[in-house]
Short mmCIF file of C-alpha atoms in Angstrom, two decimals:
data_model
loop_
_atom_site.label_atom_id
_atom_site.label_comp_id
_atom_site.label_asym_id
_atom_site.label_seq_id
_atom_site.Cartn_x
_atom_site.Cartn_y
_atom_site.Cartn_z
CA MET A 1 47.04 37.13 0.15
CA PRO A 2 48.71 39.09 3.00
CA ALA A 3 45.30 39.64 4.60
CA LEU A 4 44.59 35.90 4.54
CA VAL A 5 47.96 35.14 6.12
CA ALA A 6 47.35 37.80 8.77
CA ALA A 7 43.95 36.24 9.49
CA HIS A 8 45.66 32.84 10.01
CA VAL A 9 43.80 31.18 7.14
CA SER A 10 45.26 27.66 7.00
CA LEU A 11 43.78 26.32 3.75
CA LEU A 12 42.34 27.70 0.52
CA GLU A 13 39.86 25.39 -1.18
CA GLN A 14 39.24 25.29 -4.94
CA PRO A 15 40.11 28.88 -5.91
CA LEU A 16 39.40 28.25 -9.61
CA ARG A 17 36.58 26.40 -11.38
CA ARG A 18 37.08 22.79 -12.42
CA GLY A 19 38.80 22.75 -15.80
CA ARG A 20 40.77 25.92 -15.08
CA GLU A 21 43.51 24.31 -12.97
CA ALA A 22 46.23 25.52 -15.37
CA GLY A 23 45.58 28.99 -13.98
CA LEU A 24 47.58 27.89 -10.94
CA ASP A 25 50.69 27.03 -12.99
CA GLY A 26 53.61 28.98 -11.55
CA PHE A 27 51.54 30.39 -8.67
CA THR A 28 53.10 30.00 -5.24
CA SER A 29 51.01 30.47 -2.13
CA PRO A 30 52.04 30.76 1.51
CA ILE A 31 48.75 28.98 2.29
CA PRO A 32 48.18 25.42 1.01
CA ILE A 33 45.61 25.14 -1.79
CA ALA A 34 43.17 22.22 -1.78
CA ALA A 35 41.53 20.71 -4.85
CA ASP A 36 37.85 19.92 -4.34
CA GLU A 37 35.81 19.91 -7.56
CA SER A 38 39.07 19.35 -9.47
CA ALA A 39 39.49 15.99 -7.70
CA LEU A 40 36.45 13.89 -8.56
CA SER A 41 38.26 10.66 -9.40
CA TYR A 42 41.58 8.84 -9.38
CA ARG A 43 42.14 9.97 -13.00
CA ASP A 44 42.12 13.65 -11.97
CA LEU A 45 45.05 13.39 -9.55
CA PRO A 46 48.08 13.64 -11.89
CA GLY A 47 46.81 17.00 -13.19
CA LEU A 48 46.77 18.43 -9.67
CA VAL A 49 50.50 18.01 -8.99
CA ASN A 50 52.38 21.35 -8.78
CA ARG A 51 49.04 23.19 -8.75
CA PHE A 52 47.50 22.03 -5.47
CA GLN A 53 49.07 20.80 -2.24
CA VAL A 54 46.00 19.05 -0.80
CA VAL A 55 43.27 16.86 -2.30
CA ASN A 56 39.81 17.05 -0.69
CA ILE A 57 38.16 13.67 -1.25
CA LYS A 58 34.39 13.58 -0.90
CA LEU A 59 32.95 10.09 -1.13
CA ASP A 60 29.64 11.38 -2.49
CA LYS A 61 31.48 12.98 -5.41
CA CYS A 62 34.06 10.29 -6.20
CA GLY A 63 31.69 7.34 -6.13
CA GLY A 64 32.30 5.75 -2.76
CA LEU A 65 34.80 4.31 -0.34
CA THR A 66 36.73 2.09 -2.78
CA GLU A 67 37.48 5.01 -5.13
CA GLY A 68 38.18 7.31 -2.18
CA LEU A 69 40.76 4.94 -0.71
CA ALA A 70 42.44 4.52 -4.11
CA MET A 71 42.53 8.31 -4.47
CA ALA A 72 44.08 8.76 -1.02
CA HIS A 73 46.86 6.28 -1.73
CA GLU A 74 47.57 7.76 -5.17
CA ALA A 75 47.53 11.33 -3.86
CA ARG A 76 50.11 10.41 -1.25
CA ARG A 77 52.24 8.66 -3.88
CA LEU A 78 52.13 11.87 -5.93
CA GLY A 79 53.25 13.95 -2.92
CA LEU A 80 49.89 15.54 -2.16
CA LYS A 81 48.31 15.80 1.27
CA VAL A 82 44.87 14.29 1.72
CA MET A 83 41.69 15.68 3.23
CA VAL A 84 38.30 14.04 3.58
CA GLY A 85 35.28 16.29 3.33
CA ASN A 86 31.58 15.52 3.12
CA MET A 87 28.31 16.59 1.70
CA VAL A 88 25.26 17.14 3.91
CA GLY A 89 23.93 13.71 4.81
CA SER A 90 22.96 11.37 7.59
CA SER A 91 25.49 9.92 10.01
CA LEU A 92 25.03 6.58 8.25
CA ALA A 93 25.92 8.14 4.89
CA MET A 94 29.02 9.74 6.40
CA ALA A 95 30.27 6.65 8.27
CA PRO A 96 32.57 5.44 5.45
CA ALA A 97 34.38 8.80 5.55
CA PHE A 98 35.70 7.83 8.99
CA VAL A 99 37.55 4.91 7.38
CA LEU A 100 39.08 7.23 4.78
CA GLY A 101 39.83 9.81 7.46
CA GLN A 102 42.41 7.50 9.01
CA LEU A 103 44.58 8.09 5.92
CA CYS A 104 44.11 11.86 5.87
CA ASP A 105 45.97 14.92 7.06
CA VAL A 106 42.73 16.91 7.44
CA VAL A 107 39.26 15.63 8.36
CA ASP A 108 36.35 18.01 7.78
CA SER A 109 33.65 16.02 9.54
CA MET A 110 30.88 18.60 9.20
CA ASP A 111 30.52 22.35 9.11
CA ARG A 112 28.28 24.22 11.54
CA TYR A 113 25.69 25.06 8.90
CA SER A 114 25.27 21.39 7.99
CA CYS A 115 24.97 20.38 11.63
CA SER A 116 22.14 22.83 12.17
CA LYS A 117 20.16 21.36 9.27
CA ILE A 118 20.32 17.68 10.25
CA GLU A 119 18.09 16.34 12.96
CA SER A 120 19.42 13.89 15.51
CA PRO A 121 18.31 10.30 15.00
CA PRO A 122 15.29 9.27 17.10
#
C-alpha cells in the first residue's frame, strides 16, 4: 500500500472477486476502494457499506439508465461516493452515462485502450 500512495494512486477498483466482499471487513485503506463487479444492482448496495467507499455504476452491467439512477441515489443515501464507468461501445450506447454522470463524483468516460479500438462515426 505505501508504494501505491507514493505513486499517487487515487482509487483502487474491485480488489476482490464478487462474492468475497467480506474480505474487506475491518480493512482500512488510505486510498478509496471502488466496487465494480460487486455493484451490479440496487440490491447489492447495502452490502458494500463499510467495505467500499465508491460505487462504480456501469449501465451495461446494471440494466440501464433507470436502474443506474436508482443506484446512484441509494449509494449517496448510504454514504457512498458514486462513479460512472462504461464498457466498450459506441457513443450512442454511452450517451445515457452522461445523464448519470451529473450525479457522480467520478466520471470514467473512456480509457485510452477503448478509444483506440472504436472508429469515429462516418
